[in-house]
Short mmCIF file of C-alpha atoms and ligand atoms in Angstrom, two decimals:
data_model
loop_
_atom_site.label_atom_id
_atom_site.label_comp_id
_atom_site.label_asym_id
_atom_site.label_seq_id
_atom_site.Cartn_x
_atom_site.Cartn_y
_atom_site.Cartn_z
CA MET A 1 26.28 47.13 -11.17
CA LYS A 2 22.62 47.33 -12.16
CA VAL A 3 20.78 45.95 -15.17
CA SER A 4 17.78 47.85 -16.52
CA THR A 5 14.97 45.94 -18.19
CA LYS A 6 12.25 47.00 -20.62
CA VAL A 7 9.60 45.44 -22.84
CA PHE A 8 11.08 45.79 -26.35
CA GLY A 9 8.15 44.31 -28.28
CA GLU A 10 6.18 41.18 -28.86
CA ILE A 11 6.51 38.03 -30.89
CA ASN A 12 3.71 35.41 -31.22
CA ASN A 13 1.93 37.08 -28.29
CA GLN A 14 5.01 36.75 -26.09
CA GLU A 15 6.88 39.74 -24.74
CA VAL A 16 10.45 40.38 -25.88
CA HIS A 17 12.54 42.01 -23.17
CA SER A 18 15.60 44.20 -23.49
CA TYR A 19 18.37 44.40 -20.89
CA THR A 20 20.80 47.31 -20.69
CA LEU A 21 24.19 46.98 -19.01
CA LYS A 22 26.06 50.20 -18.20
CA ASN A 23 29.51 50.74 -16.75
CA ASN A 24 31.07 53.75 -15.04
CA LYS A 25 32.96 54.83 -18.22
CA GLY A 26 29.81 55.46 -20.22
CA ILE A 27 29.74 52.17 -22.13
CA GLU A 28 26.29 50.69 -22.60
CA VAL A 29 25.26 47.31 -24.04
CA THR A 30 21.63 46.43 -24.80
CA CYS A 31 20.55 42.88 -25.58
CA LEU A 32 17.23 41.19 -26.31
CA THR A 33 15.58 37.90 -25.36
CA TYR A 34 14.87 37.52 -29.11
CA GLY A 35 17.90 35.78 -30.66
CA CYS A 36 20.15 37.00 -27.80
CA ILE A 37 20.50 39.99 -30.11
CA ILE A 38 22.93 42.71 -29.08
CA SER A 39 20.73 45.52 -30.34
CA ASP A 40 23.07 48.31 -29.30
CA ILE A 41 26.50 49.09 -27.92
CA ARG A 42 27.19 52.76 -27.19
CA MET A 43 30.56 54.23 -26.33
CA PRO A 44 32.29 57.65 -26.37
CA ASP A 45 34.65 58.70 -29.20
CA SER A 46 37.94 60.57 -28.68
CA LYS A 47 36.00 63.82 -28.09
CA GLY A 48 33.69 62.21 -25.55
CA LYS A 49 30.69 61.91 -27.87
CA THR A 50 28.69 58.76 -27.08
CA GLU A 51 27.24 56.99 -30.12
CA SER A 52 26.19 53.55 -31.27
CA ILE A 53 28.96 51.28 -32.61
CA VAL A 54 26.83 48.39 -33.90
CA LEU A 55 24.08 48.00 -36.48
CA GLY A 56 20.67 47.38 -34.93
CA PHE A 57 16.99 48.28 -34.93
CA ASP A 58 14.48 49.71 -32.46
CA THR A 59 11.63 47.29 -33.31
CA ILE A 60 11.12 43.53 -33.54
CA LYS A 61 9.34 43.99 -36.87
CA GLU A 62 12.48 45.42 -38.47
CA TYR A 63 14.53 42.50 -37.14
CA GLN A 64 11.98 40.10 -38.65
CA ASP A 65 11.68 41.94 -41.97
CA TYR A 66 15.26 42.92 -42.75
CA SER A 67 17.87 41.66 -40.33
CA PRO A 68 20.86 39.83 -41.80
CA TYR A 69 21.56 38.36 -38.31
CA PHE A 70 22.28 41.82 -36.78
CA GLY A 71 23.77 41.22 -33.31
CA ALA A 72 22.32 37.72 -32.98
CA VAL A 73 23.66 34.47 -31.61
CA VAL A 74 23.95 32.11 -34.53
CA GLY A 75 23.51 28.33 -34.12
CA ARG A 76 23.42 25.38 -33.80
CA VAL A 77 26.11 25.64 -36.39
CA ALA A 78 27.41 28.97 -37.67
CA GLY A 79 28.30 29.21 -41.36
CA ARG A 80 27.33 26.94 -44.22
CA ILE A 81 26.92 23.14 -44.29
CA LYS A 82 27.36 21.83 -47.81
CA GLY A 83 24.31 20.15 -49.34
CA GLY A 84 22.41 20.71 -46.06
CA SER A 85 23.31 17.22 -44.97
CA PHE A 86 25.94 15.40 -42.92
CA GLN A 87 26.76 12.02 -41.42
CA LEU A 88 27.43 11.18 -37.79
CA ASP A 89 28.14 7.56 -36.81
CA ASN A 90 26.97 6.33 -40.25
CA GLN A 91 23.60 8.03 -39.91
CA THR A 92 22.65 10.74 -42.40
CA TYR A 93 20.98 13.91 -41.12
CA ASP A 94 19.14 16.21 -43.53
CA LEU A 95 18.95 19.81 -42.45
CA ASN A 96 16.69 22.62 -43.58
CA LYS A 97 18.23 24.31 -46.61
CA ASN A 98 17.93 28.07 -46.40
CA GLU A 99 20.55 29.16 -48.95
CA GLY A 100 20.05 27.33 -52.24
CA LYS A 101 21.06 23.73 -51.67
CA ASN A 102 23.04 24.55 -48.54
CA HIS A 103 22.25 25.14 -44.87
CA LEU A 104 23.30 28.51 -43.41
CA HIS A 105 23.61 29.80 -39.82
CA GLY A 106 21.41 27.16 -38.16
CA GLY A 107 18.67 27.03 -40.81
CA LEU A 108 15.27 28.59 -41.50
CA ASP A 109 14.47 29.26 -37.88
CA GLY A 110 17.85 29.25 -36.15
CA PHE A 111 18.84 30.45 -32.69
CA ASP A 112 18.71 34.06 -33.95
CA HIS A 113 14.90 33.72 -34.24
CA LYS A 114 14.25 32.09 -30.87
CA LEU A 115 12.95 33.57 -27.65
CA TRP A 116 15.50 32.84 -24.93
CA GLU A 117 14.96 32.68 -21.15
CA ALA A 118 16.90 35.48 -19.46
CA THR A 119 18.23 36.08 -15.95
CA PRO A 120 19.96 39.37 -15.15
CA ILE A 121 23.30 39.27 -13.30
CA GLU A 122 24.09 42.14 -10.92
CA LYS A 123 27.47 41.90 -9.19
CA GLU A 124 29.73 44.46 -7.58
CA ASP A 125 32.24 44.53 -10.45
CA CYS A 126 30.06 43.60 -13.44
CA SER A 127 26.54 43.26 -14.75
CA GLY A 128 25.18 40.87 -17.31
CA VAL A 129 22.47 38.58 -18.59
CA GLU A 130 22.39 34.80 -18.74
CA PHE A 131 20.31 33.43 -21.61
CA THR A 132 19.22 29.81 -21.98
CA TYR A 133 17.47 27.94 -24.77
CA LEU A 134 16.58 24.28 -25.27
CA SER A 135 16.91 23.25 -28.90
CA LYS A 136 14.83 20.09 -29.27
CA ASP A 137 15.96 16.87 -30.92
CA GLY A 138 15.29 17.21 -34.66
CA GLU A 139 15.10 21.04 -34.69
CA GLU A 140 16.18 22.17 -38.17
CA GLY A 141 17.22 18.52 -38.72
CA TYR A 142 19.93 18.28 -36.03
CA PRO A 143 20.06 15.29 -33.67
CA GLY A 144 19.84 15.57 -29.86
CA ASN A 145 18.24 17.88 -27.33
CA LEU A 146 20.80 20.64 -26.96
CA LEU A 147 20.66 22.94 -23.94
CA VAL A 148 22.47 26.19 -24.65
CA LYS A 149 23.55 28.95 -22.31
CA VAL A 150 24.93 32.30 -23.48
CA THR A 151 26.15 34.84 -20.93
CA TYR A 152 26.90 38.50 -21.65
CA THR A 153 28.80 40.54 -19.03
CA LEU A 154 30.17 44.08 -18.95
CA ASN A 155 32.65 45.36 -16.33
CA ASN A 156 34.23 48.70 -15.38
CA ASN A 157 37.46 47.79 -17.24
CA ASP A 158 35.48 48.27 -20.46
CA GLU A 159 35.43 44.53 -21.14
CA PHE A 160 32.39 42.82 -22.57
CA THR A 161 32.51 39.01 -22.45
CA ILE A 162 30.39 36.42 -24.24
CA SER A 163 30.51 32.89 -22.80
CA TYR A 164 28.77 30.04 -24.59
CA GLU A 165 27.96 26.63 -23.10
CA GLY A 166 26.10 23.62 -24.45
CA SER A 167 25.22 20.07 -23.49
CA THR A 168 23.40 17.37 -25.43
CA ASP A 169 21.76 13.97 -24.89
CA GLN A 170 22.89 12.64 -28.31
CA LYS A 171 25.94 13.24 -30.46
CA THR A 172 25.37 16.44 -32.44
CA LEU A 173 27.16 19.43 -33.99
CA VAL A 174 27.63 22.78 -32.22
CA ASN A 175 29.45 25.90 -33.39
CA LEU A 176 28.07 29.10 -31.92
CA THR A 177 29.00 32.68 -32.64
CA ASN A 178 27.70 36.20 -32.36
CA HIS A 179 26.89 38.10 -35.55
CA THR A 180 27.28 41.71 -34.41
CA TYR A 181 28.06 44.19 -37.21
CA PHE A 182 30.51 46.74 -35.80
CA ASN A 183 30.78 50.27 -37.16
CA LEU A 184 33.05 52.38 -34.96
CA SER A 185 32.35 55.65 -36.84
CA GLY A 186 29.38 56.23 -34.51
CA ASP A 187 25.70 55.96 -35.50
CA ALA A 188 26.78 54.31 -38.78
CA LYS A 189 27.72 57.63 -40.36
CA ARG A 190 30.39 56.09 -42.66
CA THR A 191 31.15 52.65 -44.05
CA VAL A 192 33.84 50.51 -42.41
CA LEU A 193 36.17 50.76 -45.43
CA ASP A 194 38.69 52.92 -43.54
CA HIS A 195 38.56 50.86 -40.34
CA ILE A 196 41.92 49.21 -39.62
CA LEU A 197 41.75 45.51 -38.87
CA LYS A 198 44.59 43.59 -37.25
CA LEU A 199 44.52 39.78 -36.99
CA GLN A 200 47.04 37.39 -35.47
CA SER A 201 46.37 34.98 -38.31
CA SER A 202 48.78 33.42 -40.83
CA GLU A 203 46.24 31.27 -42.68
CA PHE A 204 42.72 31.49 -44.02
CA LEU A 205 40.28 29.13 -45.72
CA GLU A 206 39.82 29.25 -49.47
CA LEU A 207 36.13 29.54 -50.43
CA ASP A 208 34.22 28.28 -53.48
CA ASN A 209 31.49 30.15 -55.37
CA ASP A 210 28.87 29.10 -52.79
CA LEU A 211 31.12 30.62 -50.07
CA LEU A 212 31.85 27.14 -48.70
CA PRO A 213 35.39 26.13 -47.74
CA THR A 214 37.10 24.13 -50.50
CA GLY A 215 39.26 22.40 -47.87
CA GLU A 216 42.40 24.32 -48.93
CA ILE A 217 44.14 26.32 -46.22
CA LEU A 218 45.95 29.30 -47.76
CA ASN A 219 48.85 31.35 -46.42
CA VAL A 220 48.05 35.05 -45.99
CA ALA A 221 51.56 36.26 -46.95
CA ASP A 222 51.64 38.77 -49.83
CA THR A 223 47.84 38.91 -50.12
CA PRO A 224 45.17 41.35 -48.88
CA PHE A 225 44.42 38.63 -46.28
CA ASP A 226 47.58 39.47 -44.36
CA PHE A 227 46.28 41.56 -41.45
CA ARG A 228 49.16 40.71 -39.11
CA LYS A 229 50.44 44.29 -39.17
CA GLY A 230 46.97 45.76 -39.68
CA HIS A 231 45.48 47.48 -42.72
CA ASN A 232 42.20 48.91 -43.87
CA ILE A 233 39.22 46.97 -45.25
CA ARG A 234 39.32 48.99 -48.49
CA GLU A 235 42.44 47.09 -49.58
CA GLY A 236 40.45 43.85 -49.92
CA VAL A 237 37.47 45.59 -51.51
CA GLU A 238 39.62 47.16 -54.23
CA SER A 239 41.88 44.14 -54.75
CA ASP A 240 41.82 41.83 -57.76
CA ASN A 241 42.50 38.76 -55.63
CA LEU A 242 39.90 36.18 -56.76
CA GLN A 243 39.06 35.29 -53.16
CA ASN A 244 38.07 38.93 -52.49
CA ILE A 245 36.11 39.15 -55.73
CA LEU A 246 34.10 35.96 -55.31
CA VAL A 247 32.55 37.03 -51.98
CA GLY A 248 31.20 40.23 -53.58
CA ARG A 249 34.43 42.26 -53.27
CA GLY A 250 35.58 42.23 -49.68
CA TYR A 251 35.96 39.57 -47.04
CA ASP A 252 33.70 36.72 -45.95
CA HIS A 253 36.46 34.36 -44.89
CA PRO A 254 37.44 32.17 -41.94
CA PHE A 255 40.87 33.19 -40.64
CA LEU A 256 42.73 30.65 -38.49
CA LEU A 257 43.95 32.36 -35.34
CA ASP A 258 47.61 31.75 -34.47
CA HIS A 259 46.87 31.75 -30.72
CA THR A 260 50.41 32.87 -29.98
CA LYS A 261 49.57 36.22 -28.41
CA GLU A 262 46.77 38.08 -26.73
CA GLN A 263 44.74 40.61 -28.70
CA GLN A 264 44.24 38.27 -31.60
CA ILE A 265 41.83 40.63 -33.29
CA SER A 266 41.65 44.41 -33.20
CA LEU A 267 39.46 46.86 -35.04
CA TYR A 268 40.25 50.57 -35.03
CA ASP A 269 38.60 53.61 -36.57
CA PRO A 270 41.23 56.40 -36.82
CA LEU A 271 38.60 59.12 -37.33
CA SER A 272 36.58 58.48 -34.17
CA GLY A 273 39.52 57.05 -32.20
CA ARG A 274 37.41 54.04 -31.14
CA LYS A 275 39.07 50.64 -30.89
CA ILE A 276 38.00 47.11 -29.97
CA ASP A 277 40.45 44.35 -29.02
CA ILE A 278 39.07 40.84 -29.16
CA ASP A 279 40.45 37.68 -27.57
CA THR A 280 38.91 34.27 -28.03
CA ASP A 281 39.59 30.62 -27.26
CA GLN A 282 38.07 29.64 -30.61
CA PRO A 283 40.16 28.38 -33.55
CA ALA A 284 38.95 30.99 -36.06
CA VAL A 285 37.28 34.27 -36.83
CA VAL A 286 35.05 34.73 -39.86
CA VAL A 287 35.56 38.26 -41.12
CA TYR A 288 32.49 39.43 -43.05
CA THR A 289 32.57 42.99 -44.37
CA GLY A 290 28.85 43.43 -45.11
CA ASN A 291 29.29 42.72 -48.83
CA GLN A 292 25.69 41.56 -49.08
CA LEU A 293 24.08 44.43 -47.17
CA THR A 294 21.25 45.83 -49.28
CA GLU A 295 19.99 49.41 -49.57
CA ASP A 296 16.28 48.75 -49.10
CA PHE A 297 15.99 49.58 -45.39
CA GLU A 298 17.15 52.02 -42.75
CA ILE A 299 19.22 51.42 -39.65
CA ARG A 300 18.06 53.88 -36.98
CA GLY A 301 17.68 56.60 -39.57
CA SER A 302 20.77 55.86 -41.71
CA ALA A 303 20.27 54.18 -45.07
CA SER A 304 21.71 50.68 -45.16
CA GLN A 305 24.51 50.15 -47.67
CA LYS A 306 27.23 47.74 -48.62
CA TYR A 307 30.18 47.75 -46.17
CA LEU A 308 28.21 49.53 -43.43
CA GLY A 309 29.34 47.01 -40.84
CA ILE A 310 31.97 44.38 -40.18
CA CYS A 311 31.28 41.08 -38.40
CA LEU A 312 34.07 39.38 -36.49
CA GLU A 313 32.54 35.96 -35.89
CA THR A 314 34.78 33.99 -33.53
CA GLN A 315 34.03 30.28 -33.94
CA GLY A 316 35.13 26.81 -35.05
CA LEU A 317 35.74 26.25 -38.77
CA PRO A 318 32.67 26.25 -41.00
CA ASP A 319 31.55 22.98 -42.61
CA SER A 320 34.09 21.07 -40.48
CA VAL A 321 31.80 18.03 -40.62
CA HIS A 322 32.84 17.62 -44.29
CA HIS A 323 36.57 18.27 -43.78
CA LYS A 324 38.28 15.79 -41.51
CA HIS A 325 41.43 17.96 -41.26
CA PHE A 326 39.43 20.82 -39.66
CA PRO A 327 38.92 20.75 -35.86
CA SER A 328 35.68 18.88 -35.18
CA CYS A 329 32.46 20.61 -34.07
CA GLU A 330 30.92 17.39 -32.74
CA LEU A 331 29.55 17.34 -29.21
CA THR A 332 28.85 14.10 -27.31
CA PRO A 333 26.62 13.63 -24.23
CA ASN A 334 29.61 13.31 -21.89
CA GLU A 335 31.15 16.64 -22.98
CA THR A 336 30.27 20.30 -22.42
CA TYR A 337 30.68 22.76 -25.28
CA LYS A 338 32.40 25.91 -24.03
CA ALA A 339 33.60 29.02 -25.82
CA VAL A 340 34.57 32.48 -24.60
CA THR A 341 35.18 35.71 -26.51
CA LYS A 342 36.17 38.95 -24.80
CA TYR A 343 35.81 42.44 -26.32
CA LYS A 344 37.75 45.34 -24.83
CA PHE A 345 36.72 48.88 -25.81
CA SER A 346 39.14 51.82 -25.81
CA VAL A 347 39.58 55.29 -27.31
CA TYR A 348 42.70 56.94 -28.78
CA ASN A 349 43.09 60.63 -29.34
CA ASN A 350 45.48 60.85 -32.27
CA VAL A 351 43.33 62.61 -34.88
C1 LIG B 1 28.02 35.98 -42.77
C2 LIG B 1 28.46 35.43 -44.07
C3 LIG B 1 27.45 35.19 -45.06
C4 LIG B 1 26.13 35.85 -44.95
C5 LIG B 1 25.73 36.25 -43.57
C6 LIG B 1 24.70 37.30 -43.45
O1 LIG B 1 28.42 35.22 -41.69
O2 LIG B 1 29.34 34.35 -44.00
O3 LIG B 1 27.96 35.20 -46.36
O4 LIG B 1 25.96 36.85 -45.82
O5 LIG B 1 26.68 36.26 -42.61
#
């Protein structure tokens, strides 16, 4: 399977390239060397109409001016770190603070803003791109030179896989994710409020007013956070559960995955018939329903608005460095960080 390459734009006098992967079912994924951004995924609906199912832009300038991490790889550490500071082996590290007094999504100039090295992969049964980036010791305040590799592949079974790898020369923190905003309606013609989300998750993390975990792990039973049988996003937006209200009415929460079955996460849009099933080896998925999306820009011709996309950020638990009962995100020089998330696209004709 072939990969097609184009010059997408320029940043600091350096070219940004785009790579498009296409399979024999009409699914197309485009990604950029800037931030490893997945700028587009196109797939047919139940009537065969191919449209975009993610939020993205056609120019680098729009990514720089407006993007709330559209499609990007987020790191070194996804989510918030309280007080922008942490301790490792009795040494305090002060990070750049880019959200009030806290550090968010890797800081002021995180992995989503970097130019990555890219190598296309063309195999008989799949095509892809391997991206690498060296994050230097002290970048954004983190210790250690961290070499990161992110690989995107698409095959003819309609599976798109993201594999992350990292190695360091000093103990550091790593928790990578991808921040794609899905909207299965096609070309963002409706919000995601009527999308049906299903999660194999019995517990989620309680958040405080800064959207940081309090440390409490809550049971989903009898709350709008119970997605085990699947329900729409609207339920959480219209609910009077304080956890839904405090994130701006909706979801912005880490759900702990039960890891008992396959298809831990699925997102379905009954109107278009499009569905994505997601499997990951990560402990959690942060479900963010675009509560903070503003209306002051356009996304390929459609006005941006609240709830126009949903992010399903598979990852370790946010701020784990401050909660000893959360799985650790520390990486030592004799370990390799590895994470894999697989997305399977399908279409149902039951409208
Ligand atoms: C998500 C959220 C945040 C933030 C950002 C754009 O991951 O956790 O609240 O708004 O991405």
